[in-house]
């Protein structure tokens, strides 16, 4: 098992790229948060508010997509390494990524996959102390607010054609939730990667057998 595990490239580089992308995404979420605060105060006129809003939306969407891509690339590599270590989470690396993209399932399954990875790496106690529930709750809230904005609030305008107060508040909640999700994603990636690095270093330098997850939990 030791040689087969070491044949799988490690995920440290992908973890760093995912963290960097998430930091950029968090920065754009902060910009979006600030913009919605300003819009809710009615500082910009109808003619002016579209200029900064368009730029922030472009950065926000682009940053979010980039972060998602790098996160999934990292997650794929992590699942491959766990499989090689004999700690299969029950899904292939490819399927573990697809669950994040399948409609309806992607509202629940990624949380359970991430929790399973954490349990396999550090035991049940390690998984329980990670902010997985807050991370995924922020994700779900952000997505719900974006759906509300697109389907309902986006159709409401003020008398002068600007953004309604309700629209600004929904956008504020969505941006705040996305920011929380990005920050906790960074924390979770770093914690899981550290556990994985410890296991891999143990194999590479022959420090002894990789401890069982159950033993760590105890």
PDB file of C-alpha atoms in Angstrom:
ATOM      1  CA  UNK A   1       0.000   0.000   0.000  1.00  0.00           C
ATOM      2  CA  UNK A   2       2.887   2.350   0.787  1.00  0.00           C
ATOM      3  CA  UNK A   3       4.213   2.397  -2.797  1.00  0.00           C
ATOM      4  CA  UNK A   4       0.759   2.667  -4.388  1.00  0.00           C
ATOM      5  CA  UNK A   5      -0.090   5.568  -2.088  1.00  0.00           C
ATOM      6  CA  UNK A   6       3.102   7.403  -2.988  1.00  0.00           C
ATOM      7  CA  UNK A   7       2.438   6.914  -6.708  1.00  0.00           C
ATOM      8  CA  UNK A   8      -0.515   9.288  -6.437  1.00  0.00           C
ATOM      9  CA  UNK A   9       0.762  12.890  -6.682  1.00  0.00           C
ATOM     10  CA  UNK A  10       0.171  14.826  -3.488  1.00  0.00           C
ATOM     11  CA  UNK A  11      -2.374  17.620  -3.275  1.00  0.00           C
ATOM     12  CA  UNK A  12      -0.267  20.334  -1.633  1.00  0.00           C
ATOM     13  CA  UNK A  13       0.085  22.399  -4.800  1.00  0.00           C
ATOM     14  CA  UNK A  14      -3.622  22.139  -5.538  1.00  0.00           C
ATOM     15  CA  UNK A  15      -4.427  23.098  -1.950  1.00  0.00           C
ATOM     16  CA  UNK A  16      -2.318  26.258  -2.275  1.00  0.00           C
ATOM     17  CA  UNK A  17      -4.004  27.203  -5.547  1.00  0.00           C
ATOM     18  CA  UNK A  18      -7.452  26.547  -4.088  1.00  0.00           C
ATOM     19  CA  UNK A  19      -6.669  28.714  -1.045  1.00  0.00           C
ATOM     20  CA  UNK A  20      -5.366  31.537  -3.249  1.00  0.00           C
ATOM     21  CA  UNK A  21      -8.468  31.378  -5.461  1.00  0.00           C
ATOM     22  CA  UNK A  22     -10.723  31.369  -2.396  1.00  0.00           C
ATOM     23  CA  UNK A  23      -8.882  34.368  -0.959  1.00  0.00           C
ATOM     24  CA  UNK A  24      -9.517  36.240  -4.209  1.00  0.00           C
ATOM     25  CA  UNK A  25     -13.163  35.124  -4.134  1.00  0.00           C
ATOM     26  CA  UNK A  26     -13.462  36.325  -0.533  1.00  0.00           C
ATOM     27  CA  UNK A  27     -12.057  39.706  -1.580  1.00  0.00           C
ATOM     28  CA  UNK A  28     -14.665  40.040  -4.327  1.00  0.00           C
ATOM     29  CA  UNK A  29     -17.378  38.976  -1.871  1.00  0.00           C
ATOM     30  CA  UNK A  30     -16.204  41.766   0.436  1.00  0.00           C
ATOM     31  CA  UNK A  31     -16.435  44.235  -2.456  1.00  0.00           C
ATOM     32  CA  UNK A  32     -19.935  42.991  -3.226  1.00  0.00           C
ATOM     33  CA  UNK A  33     -20.875  43.323   0.432  1.00  0.00           C
ATOM     34  CA  UNK A  34     -19.657  46.908   0.509  1.00  0.00           C
ATOM     35  CA  UNK A  35     -21.421  47.732  -2.743  1.00  0.00           C
ATOM     36  CA  UNK A  36     -24.760  46.438  -1.457  1.00  0.00           C
ATOM     37  CA  UNK A  37     -24.379  48.473   1.725  1.00  0.00           C
ATOM     38  CA  UNK A  38     -23.828  51.597  -0.388  1.00  0.00           C
ATOM     39  CA  UNK A  39     -26.725  50.743  -2.703  1.00  0.00           C
ATOM     40  CA  UNK A  40     -29.037  50.150   0.256  1.00  0.00           C
ATOM     41  CA  UNK A  41     -28.221  53.683   1.434  1.00  0.00           C
ATOM     42  CA  UNK A  42     -29.179  55.110  -1.967  1.00  0.00           C
ATOM     43  CA  UNK A  43     -25.841  56.835  -2.513  1.00  0.00           C
ATOM     44  CA  UNK A  44     -25.697  56.151  -6.259  1.00  0.00           C
ATOM     45  CA  UNK A  45     -28.156  57.449  -8.803  1.00  0.00           C
ATOM     46  CA  UNK A  46     -29.669  55.147 -11.414  1.00  0.00           C
ATOM     47  CA  UNK A  47     -27.061  56.238 -13.985  1.00  0.00           C
ATOM     48  CA  UNK A  48     -24.075  55.753 -11.669  1.00  0.00           C
ATOM     49  CA  UNK A  49     -24.966  52.587  -9.747  1.00  0.00           C
ATOM     50  CA  UNK A  50     -24.708  50.330 -12.804  1.00  0.00           C
ATOM     51  CA  UNK A  51     -21.030  51.131 -13.372  1.00  0.00           C
ATOM     52  CA  UNK A  52     -19.520  49.805 -10.110  1.00  0.00           C
ATOM     53  CA  UNK A  53     -22.176  47.096  -9.829  1.00  0.00           C
ATOM     54  CA  UNK A  54     -21.305  45.591 -13.217  1.00  0.00           C
ATOM     55  CA  UNK A  55     -17.606  45.511 -12.404  1.00  0.00           C
ATOM     56  CA  UNK A  56     -18.096  43.937  -8.973  1.00  0.00           C
ATOM     57  CA  UNK A  57     -20.542  41.356 -10.341  1.00  0.00           C
ATOM     58  CA  UNK A  58     -18.042  40.390 -13.042  1.00  0.00           C
ATOM     59  CA  UNK A  59     -15.226  39.967 -10.500  1.00  0.00           C
ATOM     60  CA  UNK A  60     -17.512  38.214  -8.037  1.00  0.00           C
ATOM     61  CA  UNK A  61     -18.819  35.656 -10.519  1.00  0.00           C
ATOM     62  CA  UNK A  62     -15.386  35.084 -12.039  1.00  0.00           C
ATOM     63  CA  UNK A  63     -13.742  34.721  -8.631  1.00  0.00           C
ATOM     64  CA  UNK A  64     -16.425  32.314  -7.465  1.00  0.00           C
ATOM     65  CA  UNK A  65     -16.097  30.098 -10.526  1.00  0.00           C
ATOM     66  CA  UNK A  66     -12.305  30.082 -10.281  1.00  0.00           C
ATOM     67  CA  UNK A  67     -12.455  29.132  -6.607  1.00  0.00           C
ATOM     68  CA  UNK A  68     -14.930  26.336  -7.342  1.00  0.00           C
ATOM     69  CA  UNK A  69     -12.721  24.882 -10.068  1.00  0.00           C
ATOM     70  CA  UNK A  70      -9.586  24.864  -7.924  1.00  0.00           C
ATOM     71  CA  UNK A  71     -11.501  23.521  -4.921  1.00  0.00           C
ATOM     72  CA  UNK A  72     -12.814  20.583  -6.952  1.00  0.00           C
ATOM     73  CA  UNK A  73      -9.388  19.895  -8.437  1.00  0.00           C
ATOM     74  CA  UNK A  74      -7.982  19.712  -4.922  1.00  0.00           C
ATOM     75  CA  UNK A  75     -10.865  17.548  -3.691  1.00  0.00           C
ATOM     76  CA  UNK A  76     -10.406  15.103  -6.578  1.00  0.00           C
ATOM     77  CA  UNK A  77      -6.732  14.657  -5.690  1.00  0.00           C
ATOM     78  CA  UNK A  78      -7.544  14.216  -1.993  1.00  0.00           C
ATOM     79  CA  UNK A  79     -10.044  11.438  -2.721  1.00  0.00           C
ATOM     80  CA  UNK A  80      -7.471   9.728  -4.957  1.00  0.00           C
ATOM     81  CA  UNK A  81      -4.924   9.797  -2.156  1.00  0.00           C
ATOM     82  CA  UNK A  82      -7.386   8.451   0.386  1.00  0.00           C
ATOM     83  CA  UNK A  83      -8.296   5.613  -1.948  1.00  0.00           C
ATOM     84  CA  UNK A  84      -4.613   4.721  -2.359  1.00  0.00           C
ATOM     85  CA  UNK A  85      -4.211   4.802   1.436  1.00  0.00           C
ATOM     86  CA  UNK A  86      -7.025   2.291   1.812  1.00  0.00           C
ATOM     87  CA  UNK A  87      -9.453   4.892   3.166  1.00  0.00           C
ATOM     88  CA  UNK A  88     -12.042   4.850   0.399  1.00  0.00           C
ATOM     89  CA  UNK A  89     -14.940   7.245   1.032  1.00  0.00           C
ATOM     90  CA  UNK A  90     -17.334   5.140  -1.057  1.00  0.00           C
ATOM     91  CA  UNK A  91     -17.179   7.192  -4.257  1.00  0.00           C
ATOM     92  CA  UNK A  92     -14.590   7.333  -7.017  1.00  0.00           C
ATOM     93  CA  UNK A  93     -12.593  10.581  -7.296  1.00  0.00           C
ATOM     94  CA  UNK A  94     -14.550  11.519 -10.431  1.00  0.00           C
ATOM     95  CA  UNK A  95     -17.928  10.784  -8.824  1.00  0.00           C
ATOM     96  CA  UNK A  96     -16.928  12.696  -5.702  1.00  0.00           C
ATOM     97  CA  UNK A  97     -16.524  15.763  -7.943  1.00  0.00           C
ATOM     98  CA  UNK A  98     -19.682  15.149  -9.949  1.00  0.00           C
ATOM     99  CA  UNK A  99     -21.797  15.195  -6.776  1.00  0.00           C
ATOM    100  CA  UNK A 100     -20.950  18.904  -6.455  1.00  0.00           C
ATOM    101  CA  UNK A 101     -22.440  19.540  -9.916  1.00  0.00           C
ATOM    102  CA  UNK A 102     -25.561  17.337  -9.984  1.00  0.00           C
ATOM    103  CA  UNK A 103     -28.723  19.412  -9.384  1.00  0.00           C
ATOM    104  CA  UNK A 104     -30.544  18.772  -6.082  1.00  0.00           C
ATOM    105  CA  UNK A 105     -27.839  16.374  -4.878  1.00  0.00           C
ATOM    106  CA  UNK A 106     -25.372  19.263  -4.767  1.00  0.00           C
ATOM    107  CA  UNK A 107     -27.419  20.859  -1.982  1.00  0.00           C
ATOM    108  CA  UNK A 108     -26.535  18.043   0.431  1.00  0.00           C
ATOM    109  CA  UNK A 109     -23.977  15.556  -0.897  1.00  0.00           C
ATOM    110  CA  UNK A 110     -20.831  17.786  -0.867  1.00  0.00           C
ATOM    111  CA  UNK A 111     -21.257  18.383   2.869  1.00  0.00           C
ATOM    112  CA  UNK A 112     -21.400  14.650   3.567  1.00  0.00           C
ATOM    113  CA  UNK A 113     -18.428  14.004   1.273  1.00  0.00           C
ATOM    114  CA  UNK A 114     -16.301  16.629   3.019  1.00  0.00           C
ATOM    115  CA  UNK A 115     -17.295  15.262   6.417  1.00  0.00           C
ATOM    116  CA  UNK A 116     -16.403  11.733   5.289  1.00  0.00           C
ATOM    117  CA  UNK A 117     -12.989  12.902   4.078  1.00  0.00           C
ATOM    118  CA  UNK A 118     -12.380  14.610   7.429  1.00  0.00           C
ATOM    119  CA  UNK A 119     -13.402  11.480   9.318  1.00  0.00           C
ATOM    120  CA  UNK A 120     -11.136   9.261   7.221  1.00  0.00           C
ATOM    121  CA  UNK A 121      -8.211  11.591   7.781  1.00  0.00           C
ATOM    122  CA  UNK A 122      -8.529  12.434  11.447  1.00  0.00           C
ATOM    123  CA  UNK A 123     -11.366  10.504  12.999  1.00  0.00           C
ATOM    124  CA  UNK A 124     -14.847  11.498  14.148  1.00  0.00           C
ATOM    125  CA  UNK A 125     -13.634  14.039  16.725  1.00  0.00           C
ATOM    126  CA  UNK A 126     -11.496  15.858  14.161  1.00  0.00           C
ATOM    127  CA  UNK A 127     -14.454  16.012  11.761  1.00  0.00           C
ATOM    128  CA  UNK A 128     -16.732  17.303  14.524  1.00  0.00           C
ATOM    129  CA  UNK A 129     -14.494  20.266  15.432  1.00  0.00           C
ATOM    130  CA  UNK A 130     -14.166  21.480  11.841  1.00  0.00           C
ATOM    131  CA  UNK A 131     -16.685  24.244  10.960  1.00  0.00           C
ATOM    132  CA  UNK A 132     -18.334  22.054   8.325  1.00  0.00           C
ATOM    133  CA  UNK A 133     -21.919  22.878   9.334  1.00  0.00           C
ATOM    134  CA  UNK A 134     -21.297  26.640   9.318  1.00  0.00           C
ATOM    135  CA  UNK A 135     -19.400  26.361   6.010  1.00  0.00           C
ATOM    136  CA  UNK A 136     -22.187  24.469   4.278  1.00  0.00           C
ATOM    137  CA  UNK A 137     -24.959  26.466   5.931  1.00  0.00           C
ATOM    138  CA  UNK A 138     -23.407  29.657   4.538  1.00  0.00           C
ATOM    139  CA  UNK A 139     -23.194  28.008   1.114  1.00  0.00           C
ATOM    140  CA  UNK A 140     -26.881  27.037   1.168  1.00  0.00           C
ATOM    141  CA  UNK A 141     -27.989  30.468   2.419  1.00  0.00           C
ATOM    142  CA  UNK A 142     -25.975  32.237  -0.275  1.00  0.00           C
ATOM    143  CA  UNK A 143     -27.486  30.059  -2.992  1.00  0.00           C
ATOM    144  CA  UNK A 144     -31.016  30.570  -1.687  1.00  0.00           C
ATOM    145  CA  UNK A 145     -30.558  34.348  -1.589  1.00  0.00           C
ATOM    146  CA  UNK A 146     -29.178  34.336  -5.137  1.00  0.00           C
ATOM    147  CA  UNK A 147     -32.214  32.336  -6.289  1.00  0.00           C
ATOM    148  CA  UNK A 148     -34.557  34.779  -4.550  1.00  0.00           C
ATOM    149  CA  UNK A 149     -32.725  37.706  -6.156  1.00  0.00           C
ATOM    150  CA  UNK A 150     -32.904  36.215  -9.652  1.00  0.00           C
ATOM    151  CA  UNK A 151     -36.513  35.023  -9.541  1.00  0.00           C
ATOM    152  CA  UNK A 152     -38.258  37.620  -7.397  1.00  0.00           C
ATOM    153  CA  UNK A 153     -36.255  40.614  -6.185  1.00  0.00           C
ATOM    154  CA  UNK A 154     -34.533  41.219  -9.506  1.00  0.00           C
ATOM    155  CA  UNK A 155     -37.931  42.048 -11.011  1.00  0.00           C
ATOM    156  CA  UNK A 156     -38.621  44.735  -8.440  1.00  0.00           C
ATOM    157  CA  UNK A 157     -37.303  48.238  -9.024  1.00  0.00           C
ATOM    158  CA  UNK A 158     -37.687  51.589  -7.373  1.00  0.00           C
ATOM    159  CA  UNK A 159     -39.684  54.339  -9.054  1.00  0.00           C
ATOM    160  CA  UNK A 160     -36.561  55.643 -10.817  1.00  0.00           C
ATOM    161  CA  UNK A 161     -35.563  52.193 -12.048  1.00  0.00           C
ATOM    162  CA  UNK A 162     -32.878  51.609  -9.435  1.00  0.00           C
ATOM    163  CA  UNK A 163     -32.344  48.723  -7.037  1.00  0.00           C
ATOM    164  CA  UNK A 164     -35.059  48.264  -4.413  1.00  0.00           C
ATOM    165  CA  UNK A 165     -34.264  48.143  -0.704  1.00  0.00           C
ATOM    166  CA  UNK A 166     -35.315  44.487  -0.651  1.00  0.00           C
ATOM    167  CA  UNK A 167     -32.929  43.767  -3.522  1.00  0.00           C
ATOM    168  CA  UNK A 168     -30.060  45.446  -1.720  1.00  0.00           C
ATOM    169  CA  UNK A 169     -30.766  43.508   1.488  1.00  0.00           C
ATOM    170  CA  UNK A 170     -30.973  40.168  -0.332  1.00  0.00           C
ATOM    171  CA  UNK A 171     -27.722  40.947  -2.114  1.00  0.00           C
ATOM    172  CA  UNK A 172     -26.173  41.915   1.222  1.00  0.00           C
ATOM    173  CA  UNK A 173     -27.116  38.569   2.788  1.00  0.00           C
ATOM    174  CA  UNK A 174     -25.951  36.634  -0.277  1.00  0.00           C
ATOM    175  CA  UNK A 175     -22.578  38.393  -0.362  1.00  0.00           C
ATOM    176  CA  UNK A 176     -22.085  38.013   3.387  1.00  0.00           C
ATOM    177  CA  UNK A 177     -22.895  34.300   3.240  1.00  0.00           C
ATOM    178  CA  UNK A 178     -20.542  33.784   0.303  1.00  0.00           C
ATOM    179  CA  UNK A 179     -17.781  35.570   2.213  1.00  0.00           C
ATOM    180  CA  UNK A 180     -18.292  33.339   5.264  1.00  0.00           C
ATOM    181  CA  UNK A 181     -18.282  30.244   3.047  1.00  0.00           C
ATOM    182  CA  UNK A 182     -15.023  31.258   1.334  1.00  0.00           C
ATOM    183  CA  UNK A 183     -13.259  31.982   4.631  1.00  0.00           C
ATOM    184  CA  UNK A 184     -14.328  28.694   6.193  1.00  0.00           C
ATOM    185  CA  UNK A 185     -13.443  26.833   2.988  1.00  0.00           C
ATOM    186  CA  UNK A 186      -9.877  28.094   3.392  1.00  0.00           C
ATOM    187  CA  UNK A 187      -9.789  26.923   7.007  1.00  0.00           C
ATOM    188  CA  UNK A 188     -11.142  23.475   6.109  1.00  0.00           C
ATOM    189  CA  UNK A 189      -8.761  22.970   3.187  1.00  0.00           C
ATOM    190  CA  UNK A 190      -5.754  23.877   5.325  1.00  0.00           C
ATOM    191  CA  UNK A 191      -6.831  21.570   8.155  1.00  0.00           C
ATOM    192  CA  UNK A 192      -7.501  18.582   5.886  1.00  0.00           C
ATOM    193  CA  UNK A 193      -4.338  19.129   3.857  1.00  0.00           C
ATOM    194  CA  UNK A 194      -2.260  19.266   7.022  1.00  0.00           C
ATOM    195  CA  UNK A 195      -3.622  15.868   8.098  1.00  0.00           C
ATOM    196  CA  UNK A 196      -2.976  14.446   4.648  1.00  0.00           C
ATOM    197  CA  UNK A 197       0.565  15.850   4.592  1.00  0.00           C
ATOM    198  CA  UNK A 198       1.299  14.174   7.923  1.00  0.00           C
ATOM    199  CA  UNK A 199       0.206  10.818   6.564  1.00  0.00           C
ATOM    200  CA  UNK A 200       2.137  11.204   3.349  1.00  0.00           C
ATOM    201  CA  UNK A 201       5.288  12.359   5.132  1.00  0.00           C
ATOM    202  CA  UNK A 202       5.039   9.301   7.348  1.00  0.00           C
ATOM    203  CA  UNK A 203       5.026   7.084   4.264  1.00  0.00           C
ATOM    204  CA  UNK A 204       7.814   8.936   2.481  1.00  0.00           C
ATOM    205  CA  UNK A 205      10.214   9.020   5.414  1.00  0.00           C
ATOM    206  CA  UNK A 206       9.273   5.658   6.870  1.00  0.00           C
ATOM    207  CA  UNK A 207       8.298   6.978  10.283  1.00  0.00           C
ATOM    208  CA  UNK A 208       6.078   3.993  10.827  1.00  0.00           C
ATOM    209  CA  UNK A 209       2.627   2.844   9.803  1.00  0.00           C
ATOM    210  CA  UNK A 210      -0.068   5.387   9.178  1.00  0.00           C
ATOM    211  CA  UNK A 211      -2.289   5.461  12.288  1.00  0.00           C
ATOM    212  CA  UNK A 212      -5.856   4.327  11.971  1.00  0.00           C
ATOM    213  CA  UNK A 213      -8.554   7.002  12.025  1.00  0.00           C
ATOM    214  CA  UNK A 214     -10.277   5.243  14.913  1.00  0.00           C
ATOM    215  CA  UNK A 215      -7.123   5.401  16.985  1.00  0.00           C
ATOM    216  CA  UNK A 216      -6.798   9.141  16.381  1.00  0.00           C
ATOM    217  CA  UNK A 217     -10.417   9.703  17.322  1.00  0.00           C
ATOM    218  CA  UNK A 218      -9.795   7.944  20.631  1.00  0.00           C
TER     219      UNK A 218
END
